[in-house]
Amino acid sequence: AQSVAQPEDQVNVAEGNPLTVKCTYSVSGNPYLFWYVQYPNRGLQFLLKYITGDNLVKGSYGFEAEFNKSQTSFHLKKPSALVSDSALYFCAVRDIKRNRGSTLGRLYFGRGTQLTVWP
Amino acid sequence: EPEVTQTPSHQVTQMGQEVILRCVPISNHLYFYWYRQILGQKVEFLVSFYNNEISEKSEIFDDQFSVERPDGSNFTLKIRSTKLEDSAMYFCASRPNLRETQYFGPGTRLLVL
């Protein structure tokens, strides 16, 4: 079965410093990996995804993530954090199980990591 | 930019009551999903819906739950007889096709007393 783990409930960084939010995954087959962000009173917003190709994926708001197959990780990174990056970040893996000839595409989420960037 | 919307944003109900959570997916999207997040826990998949029928449901989605797309724009989740453990944030999502990312609504926070 597919699953993801986010080992840190909270990450705190100073503005201007690099940030990393960790995610490890367990899948059968090739992983389809995603990062979503949730700001207060807002829905889950898509940040970036890895399907295939380059291991370094660039996404919205200056975020990027590195796919590491040997370590089964997909850590989210940003070179210089902003206070406005403070939010809840979710890593997810997509189900690639086939049913009646179609992939179903359900997502398996981690528990989320609360990122706080202080001025 | 089009968005998935959900109503209400918050709902408080008594145990045993029926609730209907409403979602308006992005128009021209064909695949619809409900997820929920109990406070402090993972976001969990409930059900996926395509072509006016359920494609897949999780073990959480028992006979107390149902989904409907009554009018071509709304996508509803009904909980027939709520339990305390149904208290959670419920997210609706949609996508235009299986190659695209899922777009999520802001969620409905349900509290069952």
mmCIF file of N, CA, C and O in Angstrom, chain B residues 6-94:
data_model
loop_
_atom_site.group_PDB
_atom_site.id
_atom_site.type_symbol
_atom_site.label_atom_id
_atom_site.label_comp_id
_atom_site.label_asym_id
_atom_site.label_seq_id
_atom_site.Cartn_x
_atom_site.Cartn_y
_atom_site.Cartn_z
ATOM 1 N N GLN B 6 -16.776 25.267 -1.044
ATOM 2 C CA GLN B 6 -17.483 24.350 -0.146
ATOM 3 C C GLN B 6 -18.343 25.152 0.823
ATOM 4 O O GLN B 6 -17.918 26.215 1.303
ATOM 5 N N THR B 7 -19.521 24.628 1.108
ATOM 6 C CA THR B 7 -20.398 25.237 2.107
ATOM 7 C C THR B 7 -21.033 24.142 2.967
ATOM 8 O O THR B 7 -21.269 23.025 2.486
ATOM 9 N N PRO B 8 -21.273 24.440 4.245
ATOM 10 C CA PRO B 8 -20.827 25.636 4.953
ATOM 11 C C PRO B 8 -19.345 25.522 5.309
ATOM 12 O O PRO B 8 -18.750 24.471 5.139
ATOM 13 N N SER B 9 -18.788 26.591 5.829
ATOM 14 C CA SER B 9 -17.390 26.517 6.270
ATOM 15 C C SER B 9 -17.296 25.799 7.607
ATOM 16 O O SER B 9 -16.303 25.121 7.881
ATOM 17 N N HIS B 10 -18.343 25.970 8.429
ATOM 18 C CA HIS B 10 -18.393 25.296 9.725
ATOM 19 C C HIS B 10 -19.805 24.761 9.938
ATOM 20 O O HIS B 10 -20.776 25.407 9.546
ATOM 21 N N GLN B 11 -19.897 23.594 10.549
ATOM 22 C CA GLN B 11 -21.207 23.069 10.913
ATOM 23 C C GLN B 11 -21.108 22.335 12.240
ATOM 24 O O GLN B 11 -20.210 21.503 12.426
ATOM 25 N N VAL B 12 -22.065 22.647 13.126
ATOM 26 C CA VAL B 12 -22.177 21.962 14.404
ATOM 27 C C VAL B 12 -23.488 21.203 14.388
ATOM 28 O O VAL B 12 -24.529 21.747 14.015
ATOM 29 N N THR B 13 -23.446 19.936 14.786
ATOM 30 C CA THR B 13 -24.650 19.122 14.757
ATOM 31 C C THR B 13 -24.684 18.196 15.957
ATOM 32 O O THR B 13 -23.657 17.961 16.612
ATOM 33 N N GLN B 14 -25.865 17.686 16.255
ATOM 34 C CA GLN B 14 -26.024 16.733 17.345
ATOM 35 C C GLN B 14 -25.797 15.315 16.819
ATOM 36 O O GLN B 14 -26.167 14.997 15.671
ATOM 37 N N MET B 15 -25.233 14.484 17.645
ATOM 38 C CA MET B 15 -25.035 13.078 17.288
ATOM 39 C C MET B 15 -26.356 12.473 16.830
ATOM 40 O O MET B 15 -27.410 12.725 17.431
ATOM 41 N N GLY B 16 -26.309 11.710 15.762
ATOM 42 C CA GLY B 16 -27.500 11.069 15.229
ATOM 43 C C GLY B 16 -28.211 11.864 14.150
ATOM 44 O O GLY B 16 -29.081 11.324 13.448
ATOM 45 N N GLN B 17 -27.845 13.135 14.017
ATOM 46 C CA GLN B 17 -28.468 13.966 12.986
ATOM 47 C C GLN B 17 -27.812 13.719 11.632
ATOM 48 O O GLN B 17 -26.661 13.311 11.525
ATOM 49 N N GLU B 18 -28.556 14.047 10.597
ATOM 50 C CA GLU B 18 -28.033 13.971 9.228
ATOM 51 C C GLU B 18 -27.401 15.313 8.858
ATOM 52 O O GLU B 18 -27.916 16.373 9.221
ATOM 53 N N VAL B 19 -26.279 15.241 8.160
ATOM 54 C CA VAL B 19 -25.677 16.461 7.628
ATOM 55 C C VAL B 19 -25.374 16.278 6.141
ATOM 56 O O VAL B 19 -25.105 15.161 5.688
ATOM 57 N N ILE B 20 -25.448 17.372 5.436
ATOM 58 C CA ILE B 20 -25.082 17.383 4.018
ATOM 59 C C ILE B 20 -24.026 18.462 3.820
ATOM 60 O O ILE B 20 -24.260 19.631 4.127
ATOM 61 N N LEU B 21 -22.887 18.037 3.333
ATOM 62 C CA LEU B 21 -21.799 18.964 3.028
ATOM 63 C C LEU B 21 -21.785 19.186 1.523
ATOM 64 O O LEU B 21 -21.860 18.232 0.748
ATOM 65 N N ARG B 22 -21.683 20.452 1.156
ATOM 66 C CA ARG B 22 -21.813 20.787 -0.261
ATOM 67 C C ARG B 22 -20.502 21.287 -0.849
ATOM 68 O O ARG B 22 -19.726 21.977 -0.198
ATOM 69 N N CYS B 23 -20.323 20.941 -2.099
ATOM 70 C CA CYS B 23 -19.118 21.324 -2.833
ATOM 71 C C CYS B 23 -19.530 21.724 -4.243
ATOM 72 O O CYS B 23 -20.421 21.094 -4.836
ATOM 73 N N VAL B 24 -18.901 22.775 -4.745
ATOM 74 C CA VAL B 24 -19.056 23.111 -6.153
ATOM 75 C C VAL B 24 -17.684 22.944 -6.794
ATOM 76 O O VAL B 24 -16.788 23.780 -6.596
ATOM 77 N N PRO B 25 -17.477 21.865 -7.521
ATOM 78 C CA PRO B 25 -16.183 21.662 -8.183
ATOM 79 C C PRO B 25 -15.984 22.693 -9.298
ATOM 80 O O PRO B 25 -16.920 23.400 -9.689
ATOM 81 N N ILE B 26 -14.775 22.746 -9.787
ATOM 82 C CA ILE B 26 -14.475 23.622 -10.918
ATOM 83 C C ILE B 26 -15.229 23.085 -12.146
ATOM 84 O O ILE B 26 -15.226 21.862 -12.389
ATOM 85 N N SER B 27 -15.873 24.001 -12.859
ATOM 86 C CA SER B 27 -16.658 23.559 -14.013
ATOM 87 C C SER B 27 -15.721 22.938 -15.049
ATOM 88 O O SER B 27 -14.565 23.335 -15.153
ATOM 89 N N ASN B 28 -16.160 21.986 -15.752
ATOM 90 C CA ASN B 28 -15.473 21.146 -16.743
ATOM 91 C C ASN B 28 -14.585 20.080 -16.102
ATOM 92 O O ASN B 28 -13.933 19.317 -16.805
ATOM 93 N N HIS B 29 -14.566 20.035 -14.758
ATOM 94 C CA HIS B 29 -13.879 18.919 -14.101
ATOM 95 C C HIS B 29 -14.799 17.708 -14.074
ATOM 96 O O HIS B 29 -16.023 17.834 -13.952
ATOM 97 N N LEU B 30 -14.195 16.531 -14.186
ATOM 98 C CA LEU B 30 -14.981 15.312 -14.334
ATOM 99 C C LEU B 30 -14.806 14.323 -13.186
ATOM 100 O O LEU B 30 -15.602 13.409 -13.033
ATOM 101 N N TYR B 31 -13.725 14.504 -12.411
ATOM 102 C CA TYR B 31 -13.422 13.570 -11.333
ATOM 103 C C TYR B 31 -13.569 14.313 -10.021
ATOM 104 O O TYR B 31 -13.032 15.411 -9.850
ATOM 105 N N PHE B 32 -14.216 13.686 -9.042
ATOM 106 C CA PHE B 32 -14.535 14.355 -7.785
ATOM 107 C C PHE B 32 -14.168 13.450 -6.615
ATOM 108 O O PHE B 32 -14.271 12.225 -6.707
ATOM 109 N N TYR B 33 -13.760 14.095 -5.529
ATOM 110 C CA TYR B 33 -13.256 13.355 -4.380
ATOM 111 C C TYR B 33 -13.723 14.031 -3.089
ATOM 112 O O TYR B 33 -13.916 15.247 -3.035
ATOM 113 N N TRP B 34 -13.858 13.208 -2.049
ATOM 114 C CA TRP B 34 -13.982 13.717 -0.685
ATOM 115 C C TRP B 34 -12.867 13.105 0.161
ATOM 116 O O TRP B 34 -12.578 11.899 0.055
ATOM 117 N N TYR B 35 -12.275 13.967 0.973
ATOM 118 C CA TYR B 35 -11.274 13.563 1.956
ATOM 119 C C TYR B 35 -11.691 14.154 3.293
ATOM 120 O O TYR B 35 -12.479 15.096 3.353
ATOM 121 N N ARG B 36 -11.133 13.624 4.361
ATOM 122 C CA ARG B 36 -11.364 14.257 5.651
ATOM 123 C C ARG B 36 -10.089 14.223 6.482
ATOM 124 O O ARG B 36 -9.195 13.395 6.274
ATOM 125 N N GLN B 37 -10.039 15.142 7.443
ATOM 126 C CA GLN B 37 -8.900 15.189 8.357
ATOM 127 C C GLN B 37 -9.430 15.378 9.768
ATOM 128 O O GLN B 37 -9.954 16.450 10.114
ATOM 129 N N ILE B 38 -9.291 14.344 10.556
ATOM 130 C CA ILE B 38 -9.579 14.463 11.980
ATOM 131 C C ILE B 38 -8.442 15.252 12.604
ATOM 132 O O ILE B 38 -7.272 15.095 12.214
ATOM 133 N N LEU B 39 -8.769 16.096 13.575
ATOM 134 C CA LEU B 39 -7.785 17.003 14.162
ATOM 135 C C LEU B 39 -6.534 16.253 14.600
ATOM 136 O O LEU B 39 -6.605 15.287 15.355
ATOM 137 N N GLY B 40 -5.399 16.703 14.081
ATOM 138 C CA GLY B 40 -4.122 16.116 14.477
ATOM 139 C C GLY B 40 -3.754 14.853 13.723
ATOM 140 O O GLY B 40 -2.699 14.272 13.983
ATOM 141 N N GLN B 41 -4.600 14.439 12.806
ATOM 142 C CA GLN B 41 -4.325 13.198 12.075
ATOM 143 C C GLN B 41 -4.141 13.481 10.584
ATOM 144 O O GLN B 41 -4.213 14.612 10.129
ATOM 145 N N LYS B 42 -3.893 12.410 9.850
ATOM 146 C CA LYS B 42 -3.655 12.551 8.409
ATOM 147 C C LYS B 42 -4.929 12.934 7.657
ATOM 148 O O LYS B 42 -6.043 12.658 8.106
ATOM 149 N N VAL B 43 -4.739 13.547 6.507
ATOM 150 C CA VAL B 43 -5.836 13.699 5.556
ATOM 151 C C VAL B 43 -6.112 12.324 4.958
ATOM 152 O O VAL B 43 -5.204 11.679 4.440
ATOM 153 N N GLU B 44 -7.380 11.890 5.043
ATOM 154 C CA GLU B 44 -7.735 10.535 4.612
ATOM 155 C C GLU B 44 -8.724 10.589 3.462
ATOM 156 O O GLU B 44 -9.680 11.352 3.480
ATOM 157 N N PHE B 45 -8.523 9.722 2.517
ATOM 158 C CA PHE B 45 -9.426 9.584 1.378
ATOM 159 C C PHE B 45 -10.738 8.946 1.824
ATOM 160 O O PHE B 45 -10.742 7.985 2.609
ATOM 161 N N LEU B 46 -11.845 9.479 1.321
ATOM 162 C CA LEU B 46 -13.151 8.869 1.579
ATOM 163 C C LEU B 46 -13.694 8.180 0.330
ATOM 164 O O LEU B 46 -14.034 7.004 0.350
ATOM 165 N N VAL B 47 -13.789 8.956 -0.769
ATOM 166 C CA VAL B 47 -14.497 8.437 -1.933
ATOM 167 C C VAL B 47 -14.083 9.210 -3.176
ATOM 168 O O VAL B 47 -13.725 10.384 -3.108
ATOM 169 N N SER B 48 -14.110 8.523 -4.307
ATOM 170 C CA SER B 48 -13.936 9.180 -5.601
ATOM 171 C C SER B 48 -15.162 8.887 -6.459
ATOM 172 O O SER B 48 -15.825 7.860 -6.300
ATOM 173 N N PHE B 49 -15.439 9.825 -7.367
ATOM 174 C CA PHE B 49 -16.715 9.801 -8.105
ATOM 175 C C PHE B 49 -16.458 10.238 -9.532
ATOM 176 O O PHE B 49 -15.814 11.268 -9.771
ATOM 177 N N TYR B 50 -16.960 9.460 -10.475
ATOM 178 C CA TYR B 50 -16.776 9.786 -11.890
ATOM 179 C C TYR B 50 -17.931 9.222 -12.677
ATOM 180 O O TYR B 50 -18.382 8.100 -12.407
ATOM 181 N N ASN B 51 -18.406 9.980 -13.638
ATOM 182 C CA ASN B 51 -19.468 9.497 -14.524
ATOM 183 C C ASN B 51 -20.696 9.068 -13.724
ATOM 184 O O ASN B 51 -21.305 8.038 -14.007
ATOM 185 N N ASN B 52 -21.004 9.873 -12.721
ATOM 186 C CA ASN B 52 -22.201 9.671 -11.899
ATOM 187 C C ASN B 52 -22.219 8.391 -11.087
ATOM 188 O O ASN B 52 -23.297 7.877 -10.744
ATOM 189 N N GLU B 53 -21.033 7.897 -10.798
ATOM 190 C CA GLU B 53 -20.997 6.756 -9.900
ATOM 191 C C GLU B 53 -19.703 6.759 -9.087
ATOM 192 O O GLU B 53 -18.721 7.379 -9.488
ATOM 193 N N ILE B 54 -19.749 6.063 -7.970
ATOM 194 C CA ILE B 54 -18.568 5.954 -7.124
ATOM 195 C C ILE B 54 -17.544 5.071 -7.824
ATOM 196 O O ILE B 54 -17.856 3.977 -8.283
ATOM 197 N N SER B 55 -16.297 5.589 -7.910
ATOM 198 C CA SER B 55 -15.207 4.815 -8.488
ATOM 199 C C SER B 55 -14.513 3.978 -7.428
ATOM 200 O O SER B 55 -14.139 2.847 -7.675
ATOM 201 N N GLU B 56 -14.327 4.569 -6.288
ATOM 202 C CA GLU B 56 -13.634 3.886 -5.211
ATOM 203 C C GLU B 56 -14.058 4.503 -3.882
ATOM 204 O O GLU B 56 -14.343 5.698 -3.818
ATOM 205 N N LYS B 57 -14.109 3.704 -2.850
ATOM 206 C CA LYS B 57 -14.376 4.226 -1.516
ATOM 207 C C LYS B 57 -13.466 3.534 -0.517
ATOM 208 O O LYS B 57 -13.075 2.381 -0.701
ATOM 209 N N SER B 58 -13.154 4.257 0.533
ATOM 210 C CA SER B 58 -12.284 3.697 1.563
ATOM 211 C C SER B 58 -13.129 2.959 2.602
ATOM 212 O O SER B 58 -14.361 3.014 2.580
ATOM 213 N N GLU B 59 -12.421 2.329 3.523
ATOM 214 C CA GLU B 59 -13.119 1.586 4.574
ATOM 215 C C GLU B 59 -13.885 2.524 5.509
ATOM 216 O O GLU B 59 -14.789 2.100 6.214
ATOM 217 N N ILE B 60 -13.516 3.798 5.495
ATOM 218 C CA ILE B 60 -14.222 4.778 6.327
ATOM 219 C C ILE B 60 -15.628 5.022 5.771
ATOM 220 O O ILE B 60 -16.578 5.255 6.501
ATOM 221 N N PHE B 61 -15.757 4.966 4.471
ATOM 222 C CA PHE B 61 -16.991 5.311 3.757
ATOM 223 C C PHE B 61 -17.968 4.152 3.866
ATOM 224 O O PHE B 61 -18.129 3.360 2.933
ATOM 225 N N ASP B 62 -18.632 4.082 5.036
ATOM 226 C CA ASP B 62 -19.585 2.971 5.241
ATOM 227 C C ASP B 62 -20.983 3.401 4.830
ATOM 228 O O ASP B 62 -21.175 4.413 4.156
ATOM 229 N N ASP B 63 -21.978 2.624 5.234
ATOM 230 C CA ASP B 63 -23.352 2.853 4.785
ATOM 231 C C ASP B 63 -23.939 4.177 5.286
ATOM 232 O O ASP B 63 -24.994 4.596 4.800
ATOM 233 N N GLN B 64 -23.277 4.801 6.255
ATOM 234 C CA GLN B 64 -23.750 6.086 6.752
ATOM 235 C C GLN B 64 -23.429 7.228 5.797
ATOM 236 O O GLN B 64 -23.969 8.317 5.920
ATOM 237 N N PHE B 65 -22.530 6.964 4.876
ATOM 238 C CA PHE B 65 -22.083 8.001 3.953
ATOM 239 C C PHE B 65 -22.697 7.775 2.568
ATOM 240 O O PHE B 65 -22.882 6.626 2.138
ATOM 241 N N SER B 66 -22.970 8.860 1.889
ATOM 242 C CA SER B 66 -23.371 8.784 0.492
ATOM 243 C C SER B 66 -22.936 10.052 -0.226
ATOM 244 O O SER B 66 -22.722 11.084 0.419
ATOM 245 N N VAL B 67 -22.775 9.954 -1.525
ATOM 246 C CA VAL B 67 -22.422 11.120 -2.330
ATOM 247 C C VAL B 67 -23.387 11.207 -3.492
ATOM 248 O O VAL B 67 -23.950 10.212 -3.941
ATOM 249 N N GLU B 68 -23.499 12.447 -3.979
ATOM 250 C CA GLU B 68 -24.448 12.689 -5.053
ATOM 251 C C GLU B 68 -23.978 13.898 -5.845
ATOM 252 O O GLU B 68 -23.353 14.816 -5.307
ATOM 253 N N ARG B 69 -24.302 13.856 -7.136
ATOM 254 C CA ARG B 69 -24.094 15.034 -7.968
ATOM 255 C C ARG B 69 -25.460 15.369 -8.549
ATOM 256 O O ARG B 69 -25.798 14.976 -9.653
ATOM 257 N N PRO B 70 -26.243 16.095 -7.787
ATOM 258 C CA PRO B 70 -27.670 16.200 -8.115
ATOM 259 C C PRO B 70 -28.007 17.025 -9.350
ATOM 260 O O PRO B 70 -29.018 16.778 -10.000
ATOM 261 N N ASP B 71 -27.165 18.011 -9.667
ATOM 262 C CA ASP B 71 -27.591 18.954 -10.700
ATOM 263 C C ASP B 71 -26.484 19.332 -11.663
ATOM 264 O O ASP B 71 -26.571 20.342 -12.330
ATOM 265 N N GLY B 72 -25.428 18.583 -11.738
ATOM 266 C CA GLY B 72 -24.371 18.883 -12.693
ATOM 267 C C GLY B 72 -23.396 19.932 -12.232
ATOM 268 O O GLY B 72 -22.407 20.182 -12.911
ATOM 269 N N SER B 73 -23.657 20.575 -11.077
ATOM 270 C CA SER B 73 -22.674 21.524 -10.581
ATOM 271 C C SER B 73 -22.279 21.219 -9.142
ATOM 272 O O SER B 73 -21.124 21.362 -8.783
ATOM 273 N N ASN B 74 -23.233 20.790 -8.309
ATOM 274 C CA ASN B 74 -22.923 20.481 -6.923
ATOM 275 C C ASN B 74 -22.482 19.036 -6.762
ATOM 276 O O ASN B 74 -22.872 18.154 -7.524
ATOM 277 N N PHE B 75 -21.687 18.822 -5.740
ATOM 278 C CA PHE B 75 -21.244 17.466 -5.373
ATOM 279 C C PHE B 75 -21.367 17.393 -3.863
ATOM 280 O O PHE B 75 -20.693 18.131 -3.157
ATOM 281 N N THR B 76 -22.274 16.552 -3.373
ATOM 282 C CA THR B 76 -22.575 16.558 -1.950
ATOM 283 C C THR B 76 -22.121 15.281 -1.259
ATOM 284 O O THR B 76 -22.091 14.202 -1.864
ATOM 285 N N LEU B 77 -21.795 15.447 0.012
ATOM 286 C CA LEU B 77 -21.493 14.322 0.889
ATOM 287 C C LEU B 77 -22.534 14.332 1.994
ATOM 288 O O LEU B 77 -22.680 15.338 2.694
ATOM 289 N N LYS B 78 -23.251 13.237 2.137
ATOM 290 C CA LYS B 78 -24.258 13.131 3.190
ATOM 291 C C LYS B 78 -23.803 12.117 4.222
ATOM 292 O O LYS B 78 -23.342 11.026 3.875
ATOM 293 N N ILE B 79 -23.935 12.511 5.479
ATOM 294 C CA ILE B 79 -23.724 11.579 6.579
ATOM 295 C C ILE B 79 -25.079 11.380 7.223
ATOM 296 O O ILE B 79 -25.673 12.342 7.747
ATOM 297 N N ARG B 80 -25.559 10.168 7.175
ATOM 298 C CA ARG B 80 -26.959 9.898 7.521
ATOM 299 C C ARG B 80 -27.225 10.068 9.013
ATOM 300 O O ARG B 80 -28.213 10.672 9.414
ATOM 301 N N SER B 81 -26.384 9.535 9.839
ATOM 302 C CA SER B 81 -26.557 9.596 11.290
ATOM 303 C C SER B 81 -25.181 9.824 11.899
ATOM 304 O O SER B 81 -24.395 8.890 12.078
ATOM 305 N N THR B 82 -24.898 11.088 12.209
ATOM 306 C CA THR B 82 -23.531 11.435 12.588
ATOM 307 C C THR B 82 -23.139 10.839 13.929
ATOM 308 O O THR B 82 -23.963 10.677 14.851
ATOM 309 N N LYS B 83 -21.851 10.522 14.028
ATOM 310 C CA LYS B 83 -21.253 10.036 15.271
ATOM 311 C C LYS B 83 -20.238 11.062 15.734
ATOM 312 O O LYS B 83 -19.774 11.905 14.948
ATOM 313 N N LEU B 84 -19.874 10.966 16.998
ATOM 314 C CA LEU B 84 -18.866 11.883 17.537
ATOM 315 C C LEU B 84 -17.578 11.824 16.720
ATOM 316 O O LEU B 84 -16.954 12.863 16.460
ATOM 317 N N GLU B 85 -17.198 10.618 16.315
ATOM 318 C CA GLU B 85 -15.940 10.437 15.593
ATOM 319 C C GLU B 85 -15.986 10.942 14.144
ATOM 320 O O GLU B 85 -14.982 10.884 13.445
ATOM 321 N N ASP B 86 -17.147 11.439 13.705
ATOM 322 C CA ASP B 86 -17.221 12.071 12.380
ATOM 323 C C ASP B 86 -16.744 13.518 12.412
ATOM 324 O O ASP B 86 -16.625 14.165 11.366
ATOM 325 N N SER B 87 -16.480 14.032 13.597
ATOM 326 C CA SER B 87 -15.972 15.401 13.709
ATOM 327 C C SER B 87 -14.624 15.492 13.010
ATOM 328 O O SER B 87 -13.690 14.755 13.346
ATOM 329 N N ALA B 88 -14.544 16.365 12.031
ATOM 330 C CA ALA B 88 -13.336 16.465 11.217
ATOM 331 C C ALA B 88 -13.489 17.637 10.260
ATOM 332 O O ALA B 88 -14.547 18.247 10.142
ATOM 333 N N MET B 89 -12.392 17.923 9.542
ATOM 334 C CA MET B 89 -12.448 18.844 8.415
ATOM 335 C C MET B 89 -12.666 17.991 7.170
ATOM 336 O O MET B 89 -11.916 17.028 6.952
ATOM 337 N N TYR B 90 -13.646 18.334 6.378
ATOM 338 C CA TYR B 90 -13.963 17.576 5.163
ATOM 339 C C TYR B 90 -13.577 18.405 3.945
ATOM 340 O O TYR B 90 -14.028 19.535 3.779
ATOM 341 N N PHE B 91 -12.750 17.817 3.093
ATOM 342 C CA PHE B 91 -12.282 18.498 1.889
ATOM 343 C C PHE B 91 -12.874 17.840 0.652
ATOM 344 O O PHE B 91 -12.875 16.617 0.521
ATOM 345 N N CYS B 92 -13.305 18.688 -0.259
ATOM 346 C CA CYS B 92 -13.737 18.250 -1.581
ATOM 347 C C CYS B 92 -12.608 18.567 -2.563
ATOM 348 O O CYS B 92 -11.867 19.537 -2.380
ATOM 349 N N ALA B 93 -12.457 17.738 -3.580
ATOM 350 C CA ALA B 93 -11.451 18.001 -4.611
ATOM 351 C C ALA B 93 -12.013 17.595 -5.966
ATOM 352 O O ALA B 93 -12.899 16.744 -6.060
ATOM 353 N N SER B 94 -11.467 18.231 -7.008
ATOM 354 C CA SER B 94 -11.874 17.859 -8.363
ATOM 355 C C SER B 94 -10.682 17.973 -9.298
ATOM 356 O O SER B 94 -9.676 18.623 -8.979
#
